[in-house]
Amino acid sequence: DTEVTQTPKHLVMGMTNKKSLKCEQHMGHRAMYWYKQKAKKPPELMFVYSYEKLSINESVPSRFSPECPNSSLLNLHLHALQPEDSALYLCASSQVARSSYNEQFFGPGTRLTVL
Amino acid sequence: QQQVKQSPQSLIVQKGGISIINCAYENTAFDYFPWYQQFPGKGPALLIAIRPDVSEKKEGRFTISFNKSAKQFSLHIMDSQPGDSATYFCAARKGGNNRKLIWGLGTSLAVNP
């Protein structure tokens, strides 16, 4: 299984809502990532988890709250978002061995619209 | 400051032609250079990657050329097909435990039938 899955595919939420994005991989990868991508722009790194511990937070606002319940799952909890947070949210995973390329495998993304 | 500069921003190629996308970088600590392909509404997919100890890597119709002294690398798509129409991103990463990719701004490729 070389797939990263993300749910939901699309999400529309109001600024007062609380919602969660989910990501799952079964490749045995121990690093997982959240990215935000705006139209016609490259992905922007938000968070990195390594061995289920948060290792990188790219100064993301606290209205985004990541969670890694186990080595296969990654969640992104959303609360009090702003319209400018509307974007494609991508999850990725990779190995962590220093000797490997550690290629990042991306999921299809969740298209988020904040009204 | 854009650490990885990618050009052109957009590219139109006829079917069967060669598509060439260029990237340049400044940081000599980068030791891994992947290219990602992204179709509309999909996540990026790793296309091909290279390390700086190799000057060229070929996988099917896709070739990376790497010039370490010039700090440049490029993607060549031979016999371009309409199905290759997508956005292509080059990226770079430092060695060590840092897994952060530094991305180029992307090239939108359209291959006309």
JSON list of C-alpha atoms in Angstrom, two decimals:
[
{"chain": "A", "resi": 1, "resn": "ASP", "atom": "CA", "xyz": [0.00, 0.00, 0.00]},
{"chain": "A", "resi": 2, "resn": "THR", "atom": "CA", "xyz": [1.72, 3.19, -1.20]},
{"chain": "A", "resi": 3, "resn": "GLU", "atom": "CA", "xyz": [-1.15, 5.54, -0.61]},
{"chain": "A", "resi": 4, "resn": "VAL", "atom": "CA", "xyz": [-1.86, 8.44, 1.69]},
{"chain": "A", "resi": 5, "resn": "THR", "atom": "CA", "xyz": [-5.58, 8.93, 2.17]},
{"chain": "A", "resi": 6, "resn": "GLN", "atom": "CA", "xyz": [-7.30, 12.08, 3.35]},
{"chain": "A", "resi": 7, "resn": "THR", "atom": "CA", "xyz": [-10.85, 12.76, 4.45]},
{"chain": "A", "resi": 8, "resn": "PRO", "atom": "CA", "xyz": [-12.98, 14.61, 3.72]},
{"chain": "A", "resi": 9, "resn": "LYS", "atom": "CA", "xyz": [-12.26, 15.55, 0.11]},
{"chain": "A", "resi": 10, "resn": "HIS", "atom": "CA", "xyz": [-14.16, 18.82, 0.46]},
{"chain": "A", "resi": 11, "resn": "LEU", "atom": "CA", "xyz": [-15.13, 20.79, 3.55]},
{"chain": "A", "resi": 12, "resn": "VAL", "atom": "CA", "xyz": [-17.13, 24.00, 3.88]},
{"chain": "A", "resi": 13, "resn": "MET", "atom": "CA", "xyz": [-17.23, 25.56, 7.31]},
{"chain": "A", "resi": 14, "resn": "GLY", "atom": "CA", "xyz": [-18.23, 28.77, 8.97]},
{"chain": "A", "resi": 15, "resn": "MET", "atom": "CA", "xyz": [-15.85, 30.86, 11.02]},
{"chain": "A", "resi": 16, "resn": "THR", "atom": "CA", "xyz": [-17.34, 29.61, 14.30]},
{"chain": "A", "resi": 17, "resn": "ASN", "atom": "CA", "xyz": [-17.30, 25.92, 13.42]},
{"chain": "A", "resi": 18, "resn": "LYS", "atom": "CA", "xyz": [-14.96, 23.23, 14.71]},
{"chain": "A", "resi": 19, "resn": "LYS", "atom": "CA", "xyz": [-13.95, 20.56, 12.25]},
{"chain": "A", "resi": 20, "resn": "SER", "atom": "CA", "xyz": [-11.15, 18.05, 11.74]},
{"chain": "A", "resi": 21, "resn": "LEU", "atom": "CA", "xyz": [-9.17, 16.82, 8.77]},
{"chain": "A", "resi": 22, "resn": "LYS", "atom": "CA", "xyz": [-7.91, 13.25, 8.80]},
{"chain": "A", "resi": 23, "resn": "CYS", "atom": "CA", "xyz": [-4.95, 11.58, 7.14]},
{"chain": "A", "resi": 24, "resn": "GLU", "atom": "CA", "xyz": [-3.90, 7.94, 7.11]},
{"chain": "A", "resi": 25, "resn": "GLN", "atom": "CA", "xyz": [-0.98, 5.97, 5.70]},
{"chain": "A", "resi": 26, "resn": "HIS", "atom": "CA", "xyz": [0.01, 2.32, 5.96]},
{"chain": "A", "resi": 27, "resn": "MET", "atom": "CA", "xyz": [3.50, 2.50, 4.47]},
{"chain": "A", "resi": 28, "resn": "GLY", "atom": "CA", "xyz": [5.21, 2.28, 7.86]},
{"chain": "A", "resi": 29, "resn": "HIS", "atom": "CA", "xyz": [6.38, 5.87, 7.56]},
{"chain": "A", "resi": 30, "resn": "ARG", "atom": "CA", "xyz": [7.27, 7.52, 10.85]},
{"chain": "A", "resi": 31, "resn": "ALA", "atom": "CA", "xyz": [7.23, 11.15, 9.61]},
{"chain": "A", "resi": 32, "resn": "MET", "atom": "CA", "xyz": [3.97, 12.86, 8.71]},
{"chain": "A", "resi": 33, "resn": "TYR", "atom": "CA", "xyz": [3.34, 16.37, 7.48]},
{"chain": "A", "resi": 34, "resn": "TRP", "atom": "CA", "xyz": [0.58, 18.94, 7.03]},
{"chain": "A", "resi": 35, "resn": "TYR", "atom": "CA", "xyz": [0.84, 21.43, 4.22]},
{"chain": "A", "resi": 36, "resn": "LYS", "atom": "CA", "xyz": [-1.38, 24.28, 3.06]},
{"chain": "A", "resi": 37, "resn": "GLN", "atom": "CA", "xyz": [-1.55, 25.07, -0.64]},
{"chain": "A", "resi": 38, "resn": "LYS", "atom": "CA", "xyz": [-3.12, 28.10, -2.23]},
{"chain": "A", "resi": 39, "resn": "ALA", "atom": "CA", "xyz": [-4.03, 28.15, -5.92]},
{"chain": "A", "resi": 40, "resn": "LYS", "atom": "CA", "xyz": [-1.04, 28.32, -8.26]},
{"chain": "A", "resi": 41, "resn": "LYS", "atom": "CA", "xyz": [1.41, 28.29, -5.33]},
{"chain": "A", "resi": 42, "resn": "PRO", "atom": "CA", "xyz": [3.71, 25.59, -3.95]},
{"chain": "A", "resi": 43, "resn": "PRO", "atom": "CA", "xyz": [2.73, 23.75, -0.77]},
{"chain": "A", "resi": 44, "resn": "GLU", "atom": "CA", "xyz": [3.59, 25.57, 2.46]},
{"chain": "A", "resi": 45, "resn": "LEU", "atom": "CA", "xyz": [4.75, 23.41, 5.32]},
{"chain": "A", "resi": 46, "resn": "MET", "atom": "CA", "xyz": [2.67, 23.73, 8.49]},
{"chain": "A", "resi": 47, "resn": "PHE", "atom": "CA", "xyz": [3.64, 20.87, 10.81]},
{"chain": "A", "resi": 48, "resn": "VAL", "atom": "CA", "xyz": [5.92, 17.84, 10.89]},
{"chain": "A", "resi": 49, "resn": "TYR", "atom": "CA", "xyz": [5.52, 14.87, 13.20]},
{"chain": "A", "resi": 50, "resn": "SER", "atom": "CA", "xyz": [8.39, 12.46, 13.68]},
{"chain": "A", "resi": 51, "resn": "TYR", "atom": "CA", "xyz": [7.75, 9.26, 15.63]},
{"chain": "A", "resi": 52, "resn": "GLU", "atom": "CA", "xyz": [4.38, 10.70, 16.68]},
{"chain": "A", "resi": 53, "resn": "LYS", "atom": "CA", "xyz": [5.99, 13.76, 18.24]},
{"chain": "A", "resi": 54, "resn": "LEU", "atom": "CA", "xyz": [5.64, 17.28, 16.85]},
{"chain": "A", "resi": 55, "resn": "SER", "atom": "CA", "xyz": [9.06, 18.22, 15.51]},
{"chain": "A", "resi": 56, "resn": "ILE", "atom": "CA", "xyz": [8.31, 21.27, 13.35]},
{"chain": "A", "resi": 57, "resn": "ASN", "atom": "CA", "xyz": [5.66, 23.96, 13.72]},
{"chain": "A", "resi": 58, "resn": "GLU", "atom": "CA", "xyz": [6.11, 26.64, 11.10]},
{"chain": "A", "resi": 59, "resn": "SER", "atom": "CA", "xyz": [4.61, 29.37, 13.31]},
{"chain": "A", "resi": 60, "resn": "VAL", "atom": "CA", "xyz": [1.09, 28.26, 12.42]},
{"chain": "A", "resi": 61, "resn": "PRO", "atom": "CA", "xyz": [-1.78, 30.13, 14.14]},
{"chain": "A", "resi": 62, "resn": "SER", "atom": "CA", "xyz": [-3.29, 28.28, 17.10]},
{"chain": "A", "resi": 63, "resn": "ARG", "atom": "CA", "xyz": [-6.63, 27.95, 15.30]},
{"chain": "A", "resi": 64, "resn": "PHE", "atom": "CA", "xyz": [-4.90, 24.99, 13.60]},
{"chain": "A", "resi": 65, "resn": "SER", "atom": "CA", "xyz": [-4.17, 22.17, 16.03]},
{"chain": "A", "resi": 66, "resn": "PRO", "atom": "CA", "xyz": [-2.42, 19.01, 14.83]},
{"chain": "A", "resi": 67, "resn": "GLU", "atom": "CA", "xyz": [-2.63, 15.63, 16.47]},
{"chain": "A", "resi": 68, "resn": "CYS", "atom": "CA", "xyz": [-0.86, 12.35, 15.76]},
{"chain": "A", "resi": 69, "resn": "PRO", "atom": "CA", "xyz": [-2.74, 9.58, 17.63]},
{"chain": "A", "resi": 70, "resn": "ASN", "atom": "CA", "xyz": [-0.53, 6.81, 16.26]},
{"chain": "A", "resi": 71, "resn": "SER", "atom": "CA", "xyz": [2.06, 6.14, 13.59]},
{"chain": "A", "resi": 72, "resn": "SER", "atom": "CA", "xyz": [-0.56, 5.76, 10.84]},
{"chain": "A", "resi": 73, "resn": "LEU", "atom": "CA", "xyz": [-2.90, 8.64, 11.60]},
{"chain": "A", "resi": 74, "resn": "LEU", "atom": "CA", "xyz": [-2.62, 12.40, 11.51]},
{"chain": "A", "resi": 75, "resn": "ASN", "atom": "CA", "xyz": [-5.38, 14.86, 12.30]},
{"chain": "A", "resi": 76, "resn": "LEU", "atom": "CA", "xyz": [-5.69, 18.60, 11.88]},
{"chain": "A", "resi": 77, "resn": "HIS", "atom": "CA", "xyz": [-8.26, 20.21, 14.15]},
{"chain": "A", "resi": 78, "resn": "LEU", "atom": "CA", "xyz": [-9.72, 23.48, 12.92]},
{"chain": "A", "resi": 79, "resn": "HIS", "atom": "CA", "xyz": [-11.42, 26.13, 15.02]},
{"chain": "A", "resi": 80, "resn": "ALA", "atom": "CA", "xyz": [-12.39, 29.76, 14.42]},
{"chain": "A", "resi": 81, "resn": "LEU", "atom": "CA", "xyz": [-10.86, 29.85, 10.97]},
{"chain": "A", "resi": 82, "resn": "GLN", "atom": "CA", "xyz": [-10.78, 32.89, 8.74]},
{"chain": "A", "resi": 83, "resn": "PRO", "atom": "CA", "xyz": [-11.82, 33.08, 5.07]},
{"chain": "A", "resi": 84, "resn": "GLU", "atom": "CA", "xyz": [-8.14, 33.45, 4.11]},
{"chain": "A", "resi": 85, "resn": "ASP", "atom": "CA", "xyz": [-7.57, 29.96, 5.50]},
{"chain": "A", "resi": 86, "resn": "SER", "atom": "CA", "xyz": [-9.47, 28.56, 2.52]},
{"chain": "A", "resi": 87, "resn": "ALA", "atom": "CA", "xyz": [-7.00, 26.35, 0.66]},
{"chain": "A", "resi": 88, "resn": "LEU", "atom": "CA", "xyz": [-6.08, 22.79, -0.24]},
{"chain": "A", "resi": 89, "resn": "TYR", "atom": "CA", "xyz": [-4.72, 21.03, 2.84]},
{"chain": "A", "resi": 90, "resn": "LEU", "atom": "CA", "xyz": [-2.27, 18.30, 2.02]},
{"chain": "A", "resi": 91, "resn": "CYS", "atom": "CA", "xyz": [-0.98, 15.50, 4.17]},
{"chain": "A", "resi": 92, "resn": "ALA", "atom": "CA", "xyz": [2.28, 13.73, 3.37]},
{"chain": "A", "resi": 93, "resn": "SER", "atom": "CA", "xyz": [4.38, 10.98, 4.90]},
{"chain": "A", "resi": 94, "resn": "SER", "atom": "CA", "xyz": [7.96, 9.77, 4.59]},
{"chain": "A", "resi": 95, "resn": "GLN", "atom": "CA", "xyz": [10.55, 7.52, 6.12]},
{"chain": "A", "resi": 96, "resn": "VAL", "atom": "CA", "xyz": [12.94, 9.06, 8.62]},
{"chain": "A", "resi": 97, "resn": "ALA", "atom": "CA", "xyz": [16.09, 7.06, 8.03]},
{"chain": "A", "resi": 98, "resn": "ARG", "atom": "CA", "xyz": [19.03, 9.40, 7.42]},
{"chain": "A", "resi": 99, "resn": "SER", "atom": "CA", "xyz": [20.43, 7.10, 4.75]},
{"chain": "A", "resi": 100, "resn": "SER", "atom": "CA", "xyz": [17.40, 7.28, 2.49]},
{"chain": "A", "resi": 101, "resn": "TYR", "atom": "CA", "xyz": [15.95, 9.93, 0.23]},
{"chain": "A", "resi": 102, "resn": "ASN", "atom": "CA", "xyz": [12.96, 10.20, 2.59]},
{"chain": "A", "resi": 103, "resn": "GLU", "atom": "CA", "xyz": [10.68, 10.96, -0.33]},
{"chain": "A", "resi": 104, "resn": "GLN", "atom": "CA", "xyz": [7.46, 12.58, 0.76]},
{"chain": "A", "resi": 105, "resn": "PHE", "atom": "CA", "xyz": [4.30, 10.89, -0.47]},
{"chain": "A", "resi": 106, "resn": "PHE", "atom": "CA", "xyz": [1.31, 13.20, -0.66]},
{"chain": "A", "resi": 107, "resn": "GLY", "atom": "CA", "xyz": [-2.36, 12.55, -0.24]},
{"chain": "A", "resi": 108, "resn": "PRO", "atom": "CA", "xyz": [-4.99, 14.05, -2.57]},
{"chain": "A", "resi": 109, "resn": "GLY", "atom": "CA", "xyz": [-5.78, 16.84, -0.16]},
{"chain": "A", "resi": 110, "resn": "THR", "atom": "CA", "xyz": [-8.87, 18.32, 1.46]},
{"chain": "A", "resi": 111, "resn": "ARG", "atom": "CA", "xyz": [-10.31, 21.36, -0.29]},
{"chain": "A", "resi": 112, "resn": "LEU", "atom": "CA", "xyz": [-11.36, 23.67, 2.57]},
{"chain": "A", "resi": 113, "resn": "THR", "atom": "CA", "xyz": [-13.65, 26.65, 2.14]},
{"chain": "A", "resi": 114, "resn": "VAL", "atom": "CA", "xyz": [-14.24, 28.99, 5.08]},
{"chain": "A", "resi": 115, "resn": "LEU", "atom": "CA", "xyz": [-17.30, 31.18, 4.77]},
{"chain": "B", "resi": 1, "resn": "GLN", "atom": "CA", "xyz": [13.87, 35.62, -0.60]},
{"chain": "B", "resi": 2, "resn": "GLN", "atom": "CA", "xyz": [13.21, 32.70, -2.89]},
{"chain": "B", "resi": 3, "resn": "GLN", "atom": "CA", "xyz": [15.82, 30.04, -2.11]},
{"chain": "B", "resi": 4, "resn": "VAL", "atom": "CA", "xyz": [14.88, 27.96, -5.14]},
{"chain": "B", "resi": 5, "resn": "LYS", "atom": "CA", "xyz": [14.14, 29.92, -8.29]},
{"chain": "B", "resi": 6, "resn": "GLN", "atom": "CA", "xyz": [12.12, 28.15, -10.97]},
{"chain": "B", "resi": 7, "resn": "SER", "atom": "CA", "xyz": [11.51, 29.17, -14.56]},
{"chain": "B", "resi": 8, "resn": "PRO", "atom": "CA", "xyz": [9.54, 29.55, -16.69]},
{"chain": "B", "resi": 9, "resn": "GLN", "atom": "CA", "xyz": [6.30, 30.24, -14.83]},
{"chain": "B", "resi": 10, "resn": "SER", "atom": "CA", "xyz": [4.34, 28.70, -17.70]},
{"chain": "B", "resi": 11, "resn": "LEU", "atom": "CA", "xyz": [5.23, 26.68, -20.76]},
{"chain": "B", "resi": 12, "resn": "ILE", "atom": "CA", "xyz": [3.36, 25.58, -23.86]},
{"chain": "B", "resi": 13, "resn": "VAL", "atom": "CA", "xyz": [4.80, 22.72, -25.90]},
{"chain": "B", "resi": 14, "resn": "GLN", "atom": "CA", "xyz": [3.54, 20.81, -28.90]},
{"chain": "B", "resi": 15, "resn": "LYS", "atom": "CA", "xyz": [2.92, 17.10, -28.59]},
{"chain": "B", "resi": 16, "resn": "GLY", "atom": "CA", "xyz": [6.15, 15.23, -29.21]},
{"chain": "B", "resi": 17, "resn": "GLY", "atom": "CA", "xyz": [8.31, 18.19, -28.27]},
{"chain": "B", "resi": 18, "resn": "ILE", "atom": "CA", "xyz": [10.76, 18.60, -25.40]},
{"chain": "B", "resi": 19, "resn": "SER", "atom": "CA", "xyz": [9.67, 20.45, -22.27]},
{"chain": "B", "resi": 20, "resn": "ILE", "atom": "CA", "xyz": [12.47, 22.04, -20.24]},
{"chain": "B", "resi": 21, "resn": "ILE", "atom": "CA", "xyz": [12.02, 23.54, -16.78]},
{"chain": "B", "resi": 22, "resn": "ASN", "atom": "CA", "xyz": [14.92, 25.12, -14.93]},
{"chain": "B", "resi": 23, "resn": "CYS", "atom": "CA", "xyz": [15.69, 25.67, -11.27]},
{"chain": "B", "resi": 24, "resn": "ALA", "atom": "CA", "xyz": [18.52, 27.47, -9.52]},
{"chain": "B", "resi": 25, "resn": "TYR", "atom": "CA", "xyz": [19.52, 27.49, -5.88]},
{"chain": "B", "resi": 26, "resn": "GLU", "atom": "CA", "xyz": [21.97, 29.31, -3.63]},
{"chain": "B", "resi": 27, "resn": "ASN", "atom": "CA", "xyz": [22.40, 27.12, -0.56]},
{"chain": "B", "resi": 28, "resn": "THR", "atom": "CA", "xyz": [25.22, 24.61, -1.08]},
{"chain": "B", "resi": 29, "resn": "ALA", "atom": "CA", "xyz": [23.93, 22.65, 1.93]},
{"chain": "B", "resi": 30, "resn": "PHE", "atom": "CA", "xyz": [21.10, 21.28, -0.21]},
{"chain": "B", "resi": 31, "resn": "ASP", "atom": "CA", "xyz": [21.72, 17.62, -0.95]},
{"chain": "B", "resi": 32, "resn": "TYR", "atom": "CA", "xyz": [18.47, 16.33, -2.40]},
{"chain": "B", "resi": 33, "resn": "PHE", "atom": "CA", "xyz": [16.54, 17.76, -5.35]},
{"chain": "B", "resi": 34, "resn": "PRO", "atom": "CA", "xyz": [13.14, 16.28, -6.20]},
{"chain": "B", "resi": 35, "resn": "TRP", "atom": "CA", "xyz": [10.68, 17.21, -8.89]},
{"chain": "B", "resi": 36, "resn": "TYR", "atom": "CA", "xyz": [6.97, 16.94, -8.19]},
{"chain": "B", "resi": 37, "resn": "GLN", "atom": "CA", "xyz": [4.10, 16.77, -10.68]},
{"chain": "B", "resi": 38, "resn": "GLN", "atom": "CA", "xyz": [0.69, 18.04, -9.66]},
{"chain": "B", "resi": 39, "resn": "PHE", "atom": "CA", "xyz": [-2.56, 17.69, -11.56]},
{"chain": "B", "resi": 40, "resn": "PRO", "atom": "CA", "xyz": [-5.50, 19.99, -10.76]},
{"chain": "B", "resi": 41, "resn": "GLY", "atom": "CA", "xyz": [-7.32, 18.91, -7.60]},
{"chain": "B", "resi": 42, "resn": "LYS", "atom": "CA", "xyz": [-4.64, 16.36, -6.69]},
{"chain": "B", "resi": 43, "resn": "GLY", "atom": "CA", "xyz": [-1.69, 16.28, -4.35]},
{"chain": "B", "resi": 44, "resn": "PRO", "atom": "CA", "xyz": [1.85, 16.56, -5.71]},
{"chain": "B", "resi": 45, "resn": "ALA", "atom": "CA", "xyz": [3.44, 13.28, -6.79]},
{"chain": "B", "resi": 46, "resn": "LEU", "atom": "CA", "xyz": [7.17, 12.66, -6.78]},
{"chain": "B", "resi": 47, "resn": "LEU", "atom": "CA", "xyz": [8.34, 12.42, -10.38]},
{"chain": "B", "resi": 48, "resn": "ILE", "atom": "CA", "xyz": [12.09, 12.03, -10.14]},
{"chain": "B", "resi": 49, "resn": "ALA", "atom": "CA", "xyz": [14.82, 13.12, -7.74]},
{"chain": "B", "resi": 50, "resn": "ILE", "atom": "CA", "xyz": [18.59, 13.53, -7.79]},
{"chain": "B", "resi": 51, "resn": "ARG", "atom": "CA", "xyz": [21.50, 14.01, -5.41]},
{"chain": "B", "resi": 52, "resn": "PRO", "atom": "CA", "xyz": [24.37, 16.38, -6.29]},
{"chain": "B", "resi": 53, "resn": "ASP", "atom": "CA", "xyz": [26.94, 13.63, -6.75]},
{"chain": "B", "resi": 54, "resn": "VAL", "atom": "CA", "xyz": [25.20, 12.68, -10.01]},
{"chain": "B", "resi": 55, "resn": "SER", "atom": "CA", "xyz": [25.04, 14.94, -13.09]},
{"chain": "B", "resi": 56, "resn": "GLU", "atom": "CA", "xyz": [22.08, 13.29, -14.77]},
{"chain": "B", "resi": 57, "resn": "LYS", "atom": "CA", "xyz": [19.28, 10.90, -13.93]},
{"chain": "B", "resi": 58, "resn": "LYS", "atom": "CA", "xyz": [16.82, 9.46, -16.39]},
{"chain": "B", "resi": 59, "resn": "GLU", "atom": "CA", "xyz": [13.54, 7.69, -15.78]},
{"chain": "B", "resi": 60, "resn": "GLY", "atom": "CA", "xyz": [11.59, 6.96, -18.93]},
{"chain": "B", "resi": 61, "resn": "ARG", "atom": "CA", "xyz": [10.84, 10.24, -20.70]},
{"chain": "B", "resi": 62, "resn": "PHE", "atom": "CA", "xyz": [11.91, 12.31, -17.69]},
{"chain": "B", "resi": 63, "resn": "THR", "atom": "CA", "xyz": [15.52, 13.42, -17.14]},
{"chain": "B", "resi": 64, "resn": "ILE", "atom": "CA", "xyz": [17.07, 15.61, -14.47]},
{"chain": "B", "resi": 65, "resn": "SER", "atom": "CA", "xyz": [20.27, 17.40, -15.43]},
{"chain": "B", "resi": 66, "resn": "PHE", "atom": "CA", "xyz": [22.30, 18.70, -12.50]},
{"chain": "B", "resi": 67, "resn": "ASN", "atom": "CA", "xyz": [25.09, 21.29, -12.65]},
{"chain": "B", "resi": 68, "resn": "LYS", "atom": "CA", "xyz": [26.65, 21.53, -9.20]},
{"chain": "B", "resi": 69, "resn": "SER", "atom": "CA", "xyz": [29.12, 24.31, -10.04]},
{"chain": "B", "resi": 70, "resn": "ALA", "atom": "CA", "xyz": [26.37, 26.49, -11.49]},
{"chain": "B", "resi": 71, "resn": "LYS", "atom": "CA", "xyz": [23.92, 25.48, -8.74]},
{"chain": "B", "resi": 72, "resn": "GLN", "atom": "CA", "xyz": [21.29, 24.70, -11.33]},
{"chain": "B", "resi": 73, "resn": "PHE", "atom": "CA", "xyz": [19.16, 21.71, -12.18]},
{"chain": "B", "resi": 74, "resn": "SER", "atom": "CA", "xyz": [16.58, 21.13, -14.84]},
{"chain": "B", "resi": 75, "resn": "LEU", "atom": "CA", "xyz": [13.81, 18.75, -15.82]},
{"chain": "B", "resi": 76, "resn": "HIS", "atom": "CA", "xyz": [13.55, 17.58, -19.41]},
{"chain": "B", "resi": 77, "resn": "ILE", "atom": "CA", "xyz": [10.41, 15.85, -20.61]},
{"chain": "B", "resi": 78, "resn": "MET", "atom": "CA", "xyz": [11.06, 14.11, -23.90]},
{"chain": "B", "resi": 79, "resn": "ASP", "atom": "CA", "xyz": [8.25, 13.35, -26.38]},
{"chain": "B", "resi": 80, "resn": "SER", "atom": "CA", "xyz": [5.85, 15.49, -24.34]},
{"chain": "B", "resi": 81, "resn": "GLN", "atom": "CA", "xyz": [2.26, 14.26, -24.28]},
{"chain": "B", "resi": 82, "resn": "PRO", "atom": "CA", "xyz": [-1.04, 16.02, -23.51]},
{"chain": "B", "resi": 83, "resn": "GLY", "atom": "CA", "xyz": [-1.24, 13.84, -20.38]},
{"chain": "B", "resi": 84, "resn": "ASP", "atom": "CA", "xyz": [1.91, 15.58, -19.12]},
{"chain": "B", "resi": 85, "resn": "SER", "atom": "CA", "xyz": [-0.04, 18.83, -18.82]},
{"chain": "B", "resi": 86, "resn": "ALA", "atom": "CA", "xyz": [0.29, 19.67, -15.13]},
{"chain": "B", "resi": 87, "resn": "THR", "atom": "CA", "xyz": [2.14, 21.94, -12.72]},
{"chain": "B", "resi": 88, "resn": "TYR", "atom": "CA", "xyz": [5.72, 20.95, -12.00]},
{"chain": "B", "resi": 89, "resn": "PHE", "atom": "CA", "xyz": [7.55, 21.96, -8.85]},
{"chain": "B", "resi": 90, "resn": "CYS", "atom": "CA", "xyz": [11.25, 21.64, -8.22]},
{"chain": "B", "resi": 91, "resn": "ALA", "atom": "CA", "xyz": [12.40, 21.48, -4.62]},
{"chain": "B", "resi": 92, "resn": "ALA", "atom": "CA", "xyz": [15.52, 21.15, -2.52]},
{"chain": "B", "resi": 93, "resn": "ARG", "atom": "CA", "xyz": [16.33, 19.91, 0.95]},
{"chain": "B", "resi": 94, "resn": "LYS", "atom": "CA", "xyz": [19.28, 20.23, 3.30]},
{"chain": "B", "resi": 95, "resn": "GLY", "atom": "CA", "xyz": [21.00, 17.17, 4.62]},
{"chain": "B", "resi": 96, "resn": "GLY", "atom": "CA", "xyz": [20.58, 15.87, 8.14]},
{"chain": "B", "resi": 97, "resn": "ASN", "atom": "CA", "xyz": [17.38, 15.49, 10.09]},
{"chain": "B", "resi": 98, "resn": "ASN", "atom": "CA", "xyz": [15.71, 18.55, 8.59]},
{"chain": "B", "resi": 99, "resn": "ARG", "atom": "CA", "xyz": [12.95, 17.19, 6.39]},
{"chain": "B", "resi": 100, "resn": "LYS", "atom": "CA", "xyz": [11.71, 20.55, 5.18]},
{"chain": "B", "resi": 101, "resn": "LEU", "atom": "CA", "xyz": [11.50, 20.90, 1.42]},
{"chain": "B", "resi": 102, "resn": "ILE", "atom": "CA", "xyz": [12.20, 24.30, -0.12]},
{"chain": "B", "resi": 103, "resn": "TRP", "atom": "CA", "xyz": [9.94, 24.63, -3.14]},
{"chain": "B", "resi": 104, "resn": "GLY", "atom": "CA", "xyz": [10.18, 26.50, -6.40]},
{"chain": "B", "resi": 105, "resn": "LEU", "atom": "CA", "xyz": [7.11, 28.51, -7.39]},
{"chain": "B", "resi": 106, "resn": "GLY", "atom": "CA", "xyz": [6.03, 26.00, -10.03]},
{"chain": "B", "resi": 107, "resn": "THR", "atom": "CA", "xyz": [5.70, 25.79, -13.79]},
{"chain": "B", "resi": 108, "resn": "SER", "atom": "CA", "xyz": [2.37, 25.27, -15.47]},
{"chain": "B", "resi": 109, "resn": "LEU", "atom": "CA", "xyz": [2.95, 23.04, -18.50]},
{"chain": "B", "resi": 110, "resn": "ALA", "atom": "CA", "xyz": [0.42, 22.71, -21.30]},
{"chain": "B", "resi": 111, "resn": "VAL", "atom": "CA", "xyz": [1.10, 20.20, -24.06]},
{"chain": "B", "resi": 112, "resn": "ASN", "atom": "CA", "xyz": [-1.00, 20.86, -27.14]},
{"chain": "B", "resi": 113, "resn": "PRO", "atom": "CA", "xyz": [-2.24, 17.83, -29.11]}
]
